[in-house]
mmCIF file of C-alpha atoms in Angstrom:
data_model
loop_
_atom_site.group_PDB
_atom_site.id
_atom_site.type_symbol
_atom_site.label_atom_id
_atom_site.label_comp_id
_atom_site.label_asym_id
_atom_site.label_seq_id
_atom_site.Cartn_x
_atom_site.Cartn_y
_atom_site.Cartn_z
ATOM 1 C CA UNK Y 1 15.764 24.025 -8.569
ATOM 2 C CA UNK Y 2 13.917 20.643 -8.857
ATOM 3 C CA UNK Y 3 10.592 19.479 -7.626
ATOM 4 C CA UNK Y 4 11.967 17.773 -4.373
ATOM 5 C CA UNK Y 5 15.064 20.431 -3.477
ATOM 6 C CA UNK Y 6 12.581 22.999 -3.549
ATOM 7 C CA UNK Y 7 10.153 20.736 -1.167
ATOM 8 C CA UNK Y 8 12.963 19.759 0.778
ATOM 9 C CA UNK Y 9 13.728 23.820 1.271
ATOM 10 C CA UNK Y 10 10.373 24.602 2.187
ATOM 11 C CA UNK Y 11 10.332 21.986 4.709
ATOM 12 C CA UNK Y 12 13.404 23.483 6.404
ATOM 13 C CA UNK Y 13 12.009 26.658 6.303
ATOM 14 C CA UNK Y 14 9.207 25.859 7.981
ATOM 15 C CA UNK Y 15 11.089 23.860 10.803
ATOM 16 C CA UNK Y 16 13.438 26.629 11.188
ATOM 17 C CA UNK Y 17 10.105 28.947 11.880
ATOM 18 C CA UNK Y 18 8.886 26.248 14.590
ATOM 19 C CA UNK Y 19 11.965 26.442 16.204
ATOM 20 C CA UNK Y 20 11.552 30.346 16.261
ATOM 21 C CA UNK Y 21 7.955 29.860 17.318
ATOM 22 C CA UNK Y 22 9.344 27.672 20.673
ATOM 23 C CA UNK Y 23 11.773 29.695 21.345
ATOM 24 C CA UNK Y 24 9.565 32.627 21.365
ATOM 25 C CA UNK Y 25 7.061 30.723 23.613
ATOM 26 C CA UNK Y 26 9.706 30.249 26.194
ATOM 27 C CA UNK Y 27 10.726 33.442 26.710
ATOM 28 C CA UNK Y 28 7.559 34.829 26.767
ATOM 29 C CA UNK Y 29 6.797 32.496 29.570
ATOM 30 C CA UNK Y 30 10.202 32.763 31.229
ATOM 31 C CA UNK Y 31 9.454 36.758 31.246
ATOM 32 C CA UNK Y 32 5.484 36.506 32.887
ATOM 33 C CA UNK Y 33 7.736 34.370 35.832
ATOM 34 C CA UNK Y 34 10.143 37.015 36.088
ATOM 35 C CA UNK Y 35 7.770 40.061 36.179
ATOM 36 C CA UNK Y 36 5.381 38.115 38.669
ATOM 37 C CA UNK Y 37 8.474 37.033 40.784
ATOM 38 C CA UNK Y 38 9.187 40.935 40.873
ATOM 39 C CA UNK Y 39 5.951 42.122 41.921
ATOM 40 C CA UNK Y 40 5.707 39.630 44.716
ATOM 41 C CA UNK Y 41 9.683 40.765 45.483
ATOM 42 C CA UNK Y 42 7.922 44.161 45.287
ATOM 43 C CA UNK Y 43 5.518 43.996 47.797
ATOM 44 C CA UNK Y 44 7.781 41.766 50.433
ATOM 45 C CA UNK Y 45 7.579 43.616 53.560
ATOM 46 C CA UNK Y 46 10.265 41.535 55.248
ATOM 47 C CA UNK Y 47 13.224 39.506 54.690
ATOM 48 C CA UNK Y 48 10.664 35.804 54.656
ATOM 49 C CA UNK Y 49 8.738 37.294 51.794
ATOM 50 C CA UNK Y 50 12.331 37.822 50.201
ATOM 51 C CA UNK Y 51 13.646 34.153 50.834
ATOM 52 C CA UNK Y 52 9.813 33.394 49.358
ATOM 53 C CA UNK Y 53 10.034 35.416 46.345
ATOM 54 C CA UNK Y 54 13.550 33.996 45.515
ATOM 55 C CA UNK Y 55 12.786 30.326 46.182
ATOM 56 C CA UNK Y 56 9.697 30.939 43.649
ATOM 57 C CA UNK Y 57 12.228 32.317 41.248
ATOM 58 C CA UNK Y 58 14.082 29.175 41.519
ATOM 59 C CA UNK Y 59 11.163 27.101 41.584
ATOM 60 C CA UNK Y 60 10.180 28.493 38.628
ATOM 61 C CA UNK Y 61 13.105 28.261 36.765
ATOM 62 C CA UNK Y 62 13.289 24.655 37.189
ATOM 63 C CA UNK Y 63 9.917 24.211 36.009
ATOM 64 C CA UNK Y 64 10.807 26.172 32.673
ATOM 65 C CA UNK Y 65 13.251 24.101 32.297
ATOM 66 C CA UNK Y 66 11.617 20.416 32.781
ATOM 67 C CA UNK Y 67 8.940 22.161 30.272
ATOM 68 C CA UNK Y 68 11.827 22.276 27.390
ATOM 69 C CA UNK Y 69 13.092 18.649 28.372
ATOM 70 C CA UNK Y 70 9.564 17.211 28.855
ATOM 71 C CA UNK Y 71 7.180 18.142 25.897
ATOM 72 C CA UNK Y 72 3.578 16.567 26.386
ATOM 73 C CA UNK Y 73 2.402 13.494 26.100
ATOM 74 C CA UNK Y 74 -0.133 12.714 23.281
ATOM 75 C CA UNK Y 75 -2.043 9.809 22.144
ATOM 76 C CA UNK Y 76 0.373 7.272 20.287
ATOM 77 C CA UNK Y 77 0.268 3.983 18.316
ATOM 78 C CA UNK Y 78 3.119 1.842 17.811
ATOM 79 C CA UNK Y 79 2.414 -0.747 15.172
ATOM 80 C CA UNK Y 80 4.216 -2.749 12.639
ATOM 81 C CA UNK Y 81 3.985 -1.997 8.618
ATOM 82 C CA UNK Y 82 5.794 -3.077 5.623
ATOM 83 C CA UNK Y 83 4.333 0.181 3.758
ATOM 84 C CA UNK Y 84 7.916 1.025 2.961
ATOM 85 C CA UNK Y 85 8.190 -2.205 0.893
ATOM 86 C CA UNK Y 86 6.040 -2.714 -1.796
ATOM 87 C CA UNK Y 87 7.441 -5.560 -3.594
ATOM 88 C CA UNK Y 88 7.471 -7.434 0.131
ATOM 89 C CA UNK Y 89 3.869 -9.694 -0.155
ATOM 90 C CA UNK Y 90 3.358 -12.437 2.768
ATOM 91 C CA UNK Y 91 0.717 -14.264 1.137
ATOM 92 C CA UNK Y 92 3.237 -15.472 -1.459
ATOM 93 C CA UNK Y 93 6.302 -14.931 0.777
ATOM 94 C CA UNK Y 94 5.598 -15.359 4.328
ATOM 95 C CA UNK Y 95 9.292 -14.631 5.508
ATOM 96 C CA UNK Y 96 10.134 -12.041 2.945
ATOM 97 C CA UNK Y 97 7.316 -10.166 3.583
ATOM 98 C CA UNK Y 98 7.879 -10.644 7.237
ATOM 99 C CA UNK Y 99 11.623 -9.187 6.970
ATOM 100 C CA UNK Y 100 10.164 -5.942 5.806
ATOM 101 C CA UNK Y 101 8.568 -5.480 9.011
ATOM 102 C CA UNK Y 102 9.350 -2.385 11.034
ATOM 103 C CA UNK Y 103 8.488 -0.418 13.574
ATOM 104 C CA UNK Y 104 6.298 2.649 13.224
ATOM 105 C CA UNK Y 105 4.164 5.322 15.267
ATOM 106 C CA UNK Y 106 1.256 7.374 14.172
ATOM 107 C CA UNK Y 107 -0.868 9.395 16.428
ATOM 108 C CA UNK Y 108 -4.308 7.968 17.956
ATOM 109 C CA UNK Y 109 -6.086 9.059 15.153
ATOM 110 C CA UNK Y 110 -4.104 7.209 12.458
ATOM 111 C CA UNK Y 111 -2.168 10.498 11.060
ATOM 112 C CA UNK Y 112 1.408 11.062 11.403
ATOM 113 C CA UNK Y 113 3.127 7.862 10.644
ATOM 114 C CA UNK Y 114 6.829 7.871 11.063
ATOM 115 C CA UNK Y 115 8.897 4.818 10.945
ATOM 116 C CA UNK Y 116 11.229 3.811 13.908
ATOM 117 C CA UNK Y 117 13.389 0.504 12.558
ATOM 118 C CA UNK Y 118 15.117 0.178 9.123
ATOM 119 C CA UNK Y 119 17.143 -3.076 8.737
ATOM 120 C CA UNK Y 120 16.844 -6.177 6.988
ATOM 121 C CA UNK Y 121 15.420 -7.813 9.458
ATOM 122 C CA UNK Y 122 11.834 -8.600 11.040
ATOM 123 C CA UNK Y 123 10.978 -5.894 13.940
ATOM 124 C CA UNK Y 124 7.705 -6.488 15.845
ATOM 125 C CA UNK Y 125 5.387 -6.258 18.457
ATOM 126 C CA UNK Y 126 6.242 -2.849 19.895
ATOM 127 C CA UNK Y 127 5.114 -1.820 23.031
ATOM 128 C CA UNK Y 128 5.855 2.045 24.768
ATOM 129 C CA UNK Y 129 6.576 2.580 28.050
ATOM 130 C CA UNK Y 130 4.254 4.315 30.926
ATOM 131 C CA UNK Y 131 6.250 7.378 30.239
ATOM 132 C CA UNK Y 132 5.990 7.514 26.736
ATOM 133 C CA UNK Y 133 9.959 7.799 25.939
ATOM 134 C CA UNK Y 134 11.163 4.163 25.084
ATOM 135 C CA UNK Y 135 9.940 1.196 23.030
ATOM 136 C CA UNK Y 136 10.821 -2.728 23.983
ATOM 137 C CA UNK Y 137 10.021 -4.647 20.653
ATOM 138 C CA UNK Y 138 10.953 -8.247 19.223
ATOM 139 C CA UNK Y 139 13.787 -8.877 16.496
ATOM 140 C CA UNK Y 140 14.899 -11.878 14.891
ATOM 141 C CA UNK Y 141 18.074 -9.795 14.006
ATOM 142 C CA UNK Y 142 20.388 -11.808 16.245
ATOM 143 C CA UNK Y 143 18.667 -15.271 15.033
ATOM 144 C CA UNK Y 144 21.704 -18.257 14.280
ATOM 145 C CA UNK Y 145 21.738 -20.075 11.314
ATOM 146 C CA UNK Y 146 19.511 -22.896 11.487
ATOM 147 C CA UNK Y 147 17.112 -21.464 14.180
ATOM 148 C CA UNK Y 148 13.492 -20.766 13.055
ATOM 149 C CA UNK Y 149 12.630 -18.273 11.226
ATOM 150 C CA UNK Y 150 10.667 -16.477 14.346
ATOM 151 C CA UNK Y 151 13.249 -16.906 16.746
ATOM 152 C CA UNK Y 152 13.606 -13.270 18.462
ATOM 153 C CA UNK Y 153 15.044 -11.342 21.275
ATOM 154 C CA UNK Y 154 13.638 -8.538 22.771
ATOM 155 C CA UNK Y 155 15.315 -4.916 21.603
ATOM 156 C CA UNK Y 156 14.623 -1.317 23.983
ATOM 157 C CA UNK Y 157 15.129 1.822 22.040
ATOM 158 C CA UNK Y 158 13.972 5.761 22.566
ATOM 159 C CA UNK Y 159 10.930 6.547 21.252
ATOM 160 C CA UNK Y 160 12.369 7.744 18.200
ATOM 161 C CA UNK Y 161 13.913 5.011 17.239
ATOM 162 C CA UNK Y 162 17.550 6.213 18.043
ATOM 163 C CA UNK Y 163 19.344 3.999 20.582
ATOM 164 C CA UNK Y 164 18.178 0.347 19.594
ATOM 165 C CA UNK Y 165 19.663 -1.455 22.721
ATOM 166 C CA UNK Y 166 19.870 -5.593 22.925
ATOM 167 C CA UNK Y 167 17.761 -6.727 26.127
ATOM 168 C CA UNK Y 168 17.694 -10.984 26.151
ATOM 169 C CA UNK Y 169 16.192 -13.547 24.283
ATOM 170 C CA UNK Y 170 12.198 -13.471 24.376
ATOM 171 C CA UNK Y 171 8.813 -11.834 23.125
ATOM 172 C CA UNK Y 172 6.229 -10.288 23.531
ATOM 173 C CA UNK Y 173 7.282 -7.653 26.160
ATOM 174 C CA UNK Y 174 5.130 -5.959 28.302
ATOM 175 C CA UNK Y 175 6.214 -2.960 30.996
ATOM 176 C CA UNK Y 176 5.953 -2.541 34.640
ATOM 177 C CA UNK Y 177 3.977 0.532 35.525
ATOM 178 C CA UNK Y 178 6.942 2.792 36.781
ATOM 179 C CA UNK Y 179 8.814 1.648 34.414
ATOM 180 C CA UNK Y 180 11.892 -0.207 35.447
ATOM 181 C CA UNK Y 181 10.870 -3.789 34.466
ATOM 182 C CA UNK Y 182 9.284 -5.796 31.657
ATOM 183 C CA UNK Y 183 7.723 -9.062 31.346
ATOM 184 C CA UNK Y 184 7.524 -11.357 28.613
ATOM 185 C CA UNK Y 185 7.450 -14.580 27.019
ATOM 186 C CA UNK Y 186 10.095 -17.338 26.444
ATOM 187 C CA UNK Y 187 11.969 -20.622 26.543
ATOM 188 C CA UNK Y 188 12.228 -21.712 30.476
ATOM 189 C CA UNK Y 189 15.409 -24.129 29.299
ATOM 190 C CA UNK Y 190 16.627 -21.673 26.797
ATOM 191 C CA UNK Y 191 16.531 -24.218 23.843
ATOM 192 C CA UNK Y 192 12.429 -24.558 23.085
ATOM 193 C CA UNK Y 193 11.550 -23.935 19.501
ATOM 194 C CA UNK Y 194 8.302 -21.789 18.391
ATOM 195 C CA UNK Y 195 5.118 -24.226 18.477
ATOM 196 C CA UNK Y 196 3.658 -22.759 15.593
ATOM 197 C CA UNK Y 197 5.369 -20.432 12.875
ATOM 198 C CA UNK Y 198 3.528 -17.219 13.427
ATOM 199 C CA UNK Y 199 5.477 -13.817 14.716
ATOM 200 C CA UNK Y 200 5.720 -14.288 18.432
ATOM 201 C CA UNK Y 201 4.880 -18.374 19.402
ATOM 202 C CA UNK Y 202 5.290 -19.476 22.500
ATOM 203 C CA UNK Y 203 8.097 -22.319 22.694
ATOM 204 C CA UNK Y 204 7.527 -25.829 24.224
ATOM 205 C CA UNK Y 205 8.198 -24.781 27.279
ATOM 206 C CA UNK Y 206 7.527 -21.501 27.349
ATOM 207 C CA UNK Y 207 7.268 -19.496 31.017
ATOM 208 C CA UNK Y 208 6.754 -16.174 31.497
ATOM 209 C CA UNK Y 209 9.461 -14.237 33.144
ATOM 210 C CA UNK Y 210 9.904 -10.779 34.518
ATOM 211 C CA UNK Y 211 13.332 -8.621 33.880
ATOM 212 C CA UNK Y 212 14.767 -5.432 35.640
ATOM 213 C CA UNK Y 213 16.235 -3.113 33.472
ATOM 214 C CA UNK Y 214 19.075 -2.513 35.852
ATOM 215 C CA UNK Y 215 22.495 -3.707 34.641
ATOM 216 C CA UNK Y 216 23.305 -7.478 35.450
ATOM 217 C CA UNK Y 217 19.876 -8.124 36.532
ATOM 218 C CA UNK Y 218 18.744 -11.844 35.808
ATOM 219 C CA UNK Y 219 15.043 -12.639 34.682
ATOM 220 C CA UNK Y 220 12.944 -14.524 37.310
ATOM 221 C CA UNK Y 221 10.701 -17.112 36.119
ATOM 222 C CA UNK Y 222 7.038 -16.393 37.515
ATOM 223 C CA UNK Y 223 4.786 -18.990 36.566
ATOM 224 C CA UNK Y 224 7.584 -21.576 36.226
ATOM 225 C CA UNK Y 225 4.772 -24.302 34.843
ATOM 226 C CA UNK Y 226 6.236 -27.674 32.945
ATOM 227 C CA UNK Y 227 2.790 -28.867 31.979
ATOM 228 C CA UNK Y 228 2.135 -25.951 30.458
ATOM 229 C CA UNK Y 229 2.475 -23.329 27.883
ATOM 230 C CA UNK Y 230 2.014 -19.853 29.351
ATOM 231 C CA UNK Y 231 2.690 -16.663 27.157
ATOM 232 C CA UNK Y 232 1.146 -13.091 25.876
ATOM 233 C CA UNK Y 233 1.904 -11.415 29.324
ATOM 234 C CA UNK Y 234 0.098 -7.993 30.124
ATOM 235 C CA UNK Y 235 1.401 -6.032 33.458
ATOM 236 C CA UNK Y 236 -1.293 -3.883 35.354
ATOM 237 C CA UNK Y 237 -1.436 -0.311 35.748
ATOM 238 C CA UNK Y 238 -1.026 -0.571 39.077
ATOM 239 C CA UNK Y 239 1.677 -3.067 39.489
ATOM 240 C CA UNK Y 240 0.459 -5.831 41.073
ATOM 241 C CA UNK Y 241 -0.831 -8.169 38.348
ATOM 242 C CA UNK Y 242 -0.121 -9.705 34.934
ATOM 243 C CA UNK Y 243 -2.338 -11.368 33.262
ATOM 244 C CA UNK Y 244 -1.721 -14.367 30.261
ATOM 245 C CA UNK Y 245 -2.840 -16.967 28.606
ATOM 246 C CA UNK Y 246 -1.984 -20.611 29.726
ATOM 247 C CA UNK Y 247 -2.668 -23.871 28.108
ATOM 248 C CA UNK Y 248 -1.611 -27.658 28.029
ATOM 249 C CA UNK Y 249 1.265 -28.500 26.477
ATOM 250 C CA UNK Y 250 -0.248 -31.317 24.851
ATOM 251 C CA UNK Y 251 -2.548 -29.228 23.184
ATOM 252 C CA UNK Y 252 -3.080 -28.732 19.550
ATOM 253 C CA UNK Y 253 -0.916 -25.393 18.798
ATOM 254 C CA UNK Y 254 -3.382 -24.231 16.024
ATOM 255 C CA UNK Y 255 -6.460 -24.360 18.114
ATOM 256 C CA UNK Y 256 -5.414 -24.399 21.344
ATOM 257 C CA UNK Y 257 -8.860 -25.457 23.595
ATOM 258 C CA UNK Y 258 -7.493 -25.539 26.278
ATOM 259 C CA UNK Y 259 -5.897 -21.714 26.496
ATOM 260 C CA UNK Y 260 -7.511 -19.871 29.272
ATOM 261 C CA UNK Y 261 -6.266 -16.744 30.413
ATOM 262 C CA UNK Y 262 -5.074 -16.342 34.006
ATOM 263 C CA UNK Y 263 -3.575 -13.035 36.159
ATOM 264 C CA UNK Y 264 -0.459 -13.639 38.794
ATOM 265 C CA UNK Y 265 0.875 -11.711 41.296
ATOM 266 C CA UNK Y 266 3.836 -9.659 39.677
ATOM 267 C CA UNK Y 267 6.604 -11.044 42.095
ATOM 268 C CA UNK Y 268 5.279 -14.546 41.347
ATOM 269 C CA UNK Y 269 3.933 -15.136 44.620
ATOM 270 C CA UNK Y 270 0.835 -17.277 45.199
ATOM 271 C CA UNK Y 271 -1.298 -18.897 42.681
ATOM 272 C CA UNK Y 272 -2.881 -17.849 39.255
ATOM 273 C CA UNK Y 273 -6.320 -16.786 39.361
ATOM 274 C CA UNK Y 274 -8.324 -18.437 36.565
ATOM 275 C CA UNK Y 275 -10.327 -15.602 34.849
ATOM 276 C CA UNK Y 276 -11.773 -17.557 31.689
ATOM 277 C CA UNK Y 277 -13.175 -21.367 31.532
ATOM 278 C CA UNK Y 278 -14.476 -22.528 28.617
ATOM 279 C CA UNK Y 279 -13.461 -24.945 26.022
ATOM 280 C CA UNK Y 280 -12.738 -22.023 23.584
ATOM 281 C CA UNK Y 281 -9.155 -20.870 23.224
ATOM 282 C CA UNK Y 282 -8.499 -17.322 24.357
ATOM 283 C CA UNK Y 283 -5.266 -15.299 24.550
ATOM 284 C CA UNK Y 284 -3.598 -11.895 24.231
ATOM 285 C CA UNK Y 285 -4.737 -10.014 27.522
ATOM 286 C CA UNK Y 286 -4.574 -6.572 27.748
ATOM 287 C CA UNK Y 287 -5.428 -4.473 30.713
ATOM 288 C CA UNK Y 288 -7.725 -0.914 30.406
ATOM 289 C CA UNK Y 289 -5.779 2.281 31.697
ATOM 290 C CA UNK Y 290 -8.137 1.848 35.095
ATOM 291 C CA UNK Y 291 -7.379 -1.569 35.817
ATOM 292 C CA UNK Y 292 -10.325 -2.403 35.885
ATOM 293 C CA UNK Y 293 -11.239 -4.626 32.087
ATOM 294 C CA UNK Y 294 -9.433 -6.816 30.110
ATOM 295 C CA UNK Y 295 -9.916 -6.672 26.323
ATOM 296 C CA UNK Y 296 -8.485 -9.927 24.444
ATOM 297 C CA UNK Y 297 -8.892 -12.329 21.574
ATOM 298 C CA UNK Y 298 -11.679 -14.946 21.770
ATOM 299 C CA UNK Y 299 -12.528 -17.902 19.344
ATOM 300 C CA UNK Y 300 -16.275 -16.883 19.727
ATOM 301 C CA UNK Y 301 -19.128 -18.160 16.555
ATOM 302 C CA UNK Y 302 -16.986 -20.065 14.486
ATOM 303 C CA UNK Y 303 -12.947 -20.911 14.166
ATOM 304 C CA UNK Y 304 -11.741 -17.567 14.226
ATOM 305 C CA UNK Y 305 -11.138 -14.923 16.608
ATOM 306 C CA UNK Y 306 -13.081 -12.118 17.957
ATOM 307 C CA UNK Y 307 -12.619 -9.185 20.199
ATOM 308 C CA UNK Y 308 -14.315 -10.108 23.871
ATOM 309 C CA UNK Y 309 -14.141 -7.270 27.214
ATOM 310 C CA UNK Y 310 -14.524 -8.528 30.863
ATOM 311 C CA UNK Y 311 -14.263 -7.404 34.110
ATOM 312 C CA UNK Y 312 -10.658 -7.819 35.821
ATOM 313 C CA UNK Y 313 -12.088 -10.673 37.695
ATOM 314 C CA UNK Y 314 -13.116 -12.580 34.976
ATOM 315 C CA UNK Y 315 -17.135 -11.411 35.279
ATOM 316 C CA UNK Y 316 -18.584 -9.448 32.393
ATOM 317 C CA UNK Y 317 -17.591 -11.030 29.814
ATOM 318 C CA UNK Y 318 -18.545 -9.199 26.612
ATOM 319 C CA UNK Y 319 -18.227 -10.056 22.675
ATOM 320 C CA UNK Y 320 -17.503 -6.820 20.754
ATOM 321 C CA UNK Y 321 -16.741 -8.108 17.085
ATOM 322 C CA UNK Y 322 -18.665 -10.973 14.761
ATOM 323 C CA UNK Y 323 -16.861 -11.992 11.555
ATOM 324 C CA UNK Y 324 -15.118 -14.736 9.692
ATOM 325 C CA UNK Y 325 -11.741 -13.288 9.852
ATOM 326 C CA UNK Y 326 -9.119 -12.993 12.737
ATOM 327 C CA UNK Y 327 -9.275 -10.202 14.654
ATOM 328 C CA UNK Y 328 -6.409 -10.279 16.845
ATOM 329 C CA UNK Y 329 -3.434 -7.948 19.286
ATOM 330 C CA UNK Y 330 -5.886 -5.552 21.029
ATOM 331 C CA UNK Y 331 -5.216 -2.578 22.968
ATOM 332 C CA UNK Y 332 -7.031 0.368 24.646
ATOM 333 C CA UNK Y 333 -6.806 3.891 24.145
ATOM 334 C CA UNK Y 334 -5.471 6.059 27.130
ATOM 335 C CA UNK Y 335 -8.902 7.085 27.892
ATOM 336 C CA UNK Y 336 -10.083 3.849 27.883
ATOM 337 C CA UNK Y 337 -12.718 4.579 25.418
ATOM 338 C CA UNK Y 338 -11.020 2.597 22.368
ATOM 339 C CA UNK Y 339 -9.720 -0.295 21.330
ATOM 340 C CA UNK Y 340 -7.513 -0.880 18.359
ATOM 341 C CA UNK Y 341 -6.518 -4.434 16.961
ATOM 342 C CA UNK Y 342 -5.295 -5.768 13.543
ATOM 343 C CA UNK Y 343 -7.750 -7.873 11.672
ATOM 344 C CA UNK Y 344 -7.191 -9.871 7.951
ATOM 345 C CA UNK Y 345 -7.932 -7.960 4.803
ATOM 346 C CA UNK Y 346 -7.317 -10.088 2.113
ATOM 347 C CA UNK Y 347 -5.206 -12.557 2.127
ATOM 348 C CA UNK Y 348 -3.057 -14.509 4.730
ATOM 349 C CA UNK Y 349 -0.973 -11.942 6.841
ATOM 350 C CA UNK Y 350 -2.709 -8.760 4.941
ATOM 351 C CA UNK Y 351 -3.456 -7.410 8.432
ATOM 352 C CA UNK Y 352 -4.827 -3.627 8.943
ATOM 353 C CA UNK Y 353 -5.463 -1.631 11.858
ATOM 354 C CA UNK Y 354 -9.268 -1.209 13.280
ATOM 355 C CA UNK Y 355 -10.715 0.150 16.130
ATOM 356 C CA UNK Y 356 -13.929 0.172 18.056
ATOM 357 C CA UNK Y 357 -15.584 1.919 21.181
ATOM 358 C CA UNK Y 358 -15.350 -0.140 24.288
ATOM 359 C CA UNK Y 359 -19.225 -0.791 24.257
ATOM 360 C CA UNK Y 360 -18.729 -2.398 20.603
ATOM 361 C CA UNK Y 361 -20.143 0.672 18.478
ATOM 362 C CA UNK Y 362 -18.433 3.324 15.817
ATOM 363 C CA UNK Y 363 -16.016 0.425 14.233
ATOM 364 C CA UNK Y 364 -13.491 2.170 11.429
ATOM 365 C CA UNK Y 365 -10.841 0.544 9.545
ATOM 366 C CA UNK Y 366 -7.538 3.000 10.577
ATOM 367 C CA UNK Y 367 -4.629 1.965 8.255
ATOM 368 C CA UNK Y 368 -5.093 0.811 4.164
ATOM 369 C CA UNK Y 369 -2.615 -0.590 1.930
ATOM 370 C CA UNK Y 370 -0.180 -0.999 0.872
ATOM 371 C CA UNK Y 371 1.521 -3.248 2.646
ATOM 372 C CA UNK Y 372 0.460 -4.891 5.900
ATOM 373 C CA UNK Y 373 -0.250 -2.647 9.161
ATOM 374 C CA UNK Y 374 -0.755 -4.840 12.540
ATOM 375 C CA UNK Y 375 0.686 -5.946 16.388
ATOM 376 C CA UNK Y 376 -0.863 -2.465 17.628
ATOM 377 C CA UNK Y 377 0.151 -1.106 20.649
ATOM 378 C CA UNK Y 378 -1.497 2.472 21.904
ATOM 379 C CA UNK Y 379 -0.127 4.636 24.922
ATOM 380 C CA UNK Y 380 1.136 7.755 24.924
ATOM 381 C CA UNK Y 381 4.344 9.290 23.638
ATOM 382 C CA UNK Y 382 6.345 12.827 23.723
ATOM 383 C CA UNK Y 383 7.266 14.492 20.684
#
């Protein structure tokens, strides 16, 4: 037997005892029901107690078996890699290395990477839904001949990858909190071309719009704004709000000073509160688990970016990170203790995966070469 059969036998073998191990788990726990469903049966002194003790039988059963459809929840990070790819190098080859792109997820602590995607085409900016059991991401899979090279549409698939569902031309998706809807980025005429080449641009007249994932459903257009160019939408935990970033359209795409991010009411309604005025650019809200801070990228001591906090309102506002590089796509943790964000290691597009305490302490690099490992996105997925 060679090296890898005998590997590859081991590893059954030890799947085929975790199996055993579940299985074993779940009737031991179906059995401590049963036996404390008899003893309350037992003791019944009238036909109520009986009607009780069988509706907690039933009750019980159906809780044994949501816990075999419903394993837990545990902290997740969907990211892009080319890791797969070795030969696949953006500084040199910006679009080849970009078409290795895929989708992976590794547990909070940067162990456990599995890949999602596997096709020749760019996959990114993945972001999991509240109950951690699909993914909406960007692909420029469906991209004509002629259009540029980051021309996407937005893709839903399970959260392990099986599924991969077309949704509607856009980026940068962003979920409702029960759920049903996403909001994200794109063309208000349909025909705009990316402003700048990078994974993700905003068109010239990019809106952003909110979709139900009900059949037939049409996207409505909530900030609907001709002078300007809004994009990197980010819905609320509890609903009610998205926030993104919003800037002239007559503004330098490179260094955009006038990009200021803003929240709106999710249905559209009313108008969008200013949270940031300065004559820095800012962009790529995202909102804490509690609703109550917004970590996001700000050009703070120099050209490039840094990682700023502030208050939902706009107050607070708090520089975490100081460098010379680009540190960029934040996220929180589901404890809202963490952030993670991709930052340059090398060269152009050699991102990696950091992350730092909310109070700007305990920064670690997570991910290492090779290949690049960035567009983070952390919530919560079941195994």
């Amino acid at each position: 037997m060679s090296e890898n059969a005998g590997f590859e036998a081991l590893t059954q073998r030890v799947e085929r005892i975790e199996r055993q191990n579940r299985r074993l788990r779940l009737a031991t726990a179906t059995m401590a029901v049963a036996f404390t469903a008899l003893l309350v049966m037992a003791q019944a002194p009238s036909q109520s107690a009986s009607i009780e003790a069988r509706e907690f039988i039933g009750v019980s059963a159906l809780l044994l078996l949501g816990a075999r459809v419903q394993s837990p929840l545990r902290s997740t990070i969907a990211f892009v890699s080319t890791r797969h790819d070795t030969t696949a190098y953006v500084p040199t080859d910006p679009q080849r290395g970009l078409l290795a792109a895929e989708i992976y997820l590794m547990d909070g602590d940067g162990t456990n990477a599995r890949r999602l995607t596997e096709n020749a085409a760019y996959d990114g900016f993945p972001a999991l839904s509240p109950d951690g059991t699909r993914i909406v991401f960007d692909s420029n899979r469906r991209r004509a001949e002629g259009e540029p090279f980051n021309t996407t549409d937005l893709f839903v698939m399970n959260a392990d990858g099986s599924g991969q569902t077309f949704l509607i031309r856009g980026t940068s998706a962003t979920w409702s909190a029960d759920g049903k809807q996403i909001a994200f980025h794109a063309s208000a005429s349909g025909t705009g071309r990316p402003i700048k080449p990078d994974p993700g641009a905003a068109t010239s007249d990019n809106d952003i719009f909110v979709l139900s994932l009900s059949n037939g459903a049409k996207p409505k257009n909530i900030t609907n704004s001709p002078a300007a160019i809004d994009d990197d939408p980010d819905w609320s935990p509890n609903g009610r709000t998205i926030a993104f970033t919003s800037h002239a359209v007559a503004d330098n795409p490179i260094n955009s000073s006038t990009a200021e991010i803003y929240a709106i009411n999710a249905d559209g309604t009313g108008t969008p509160a200013r949270l940031t005025n300065n004559t820095e650019e800012e962009r790529g809200p995202a909102w804490s688990p509690d609703g109550k801070r917004i970590v996001y990228s700000c050009r703070r001591d120099g050209p490039d970016f840094e990682i700023c906090i502030m208050n939902g309102d706009g107050t607070g506002q708090v520089q975490l990170t100081n460098n010379d590089v680009p540190d960029l796509t934040a996220s929180w943790s589901p404890d809202g203790k963490k952030v993670v964000f991709h930052r340059r290691v090398g060269g152009r597009g050699q991102f990696q995966l950091f992350v730092i305490n909310a109070d700007g302490t305990g920064e670690a690099q997570l991910t290492f070469p090779p290949g690049l490992n960035g567009f983070p996105n952390w919530g919560e997925a079941r195994d």
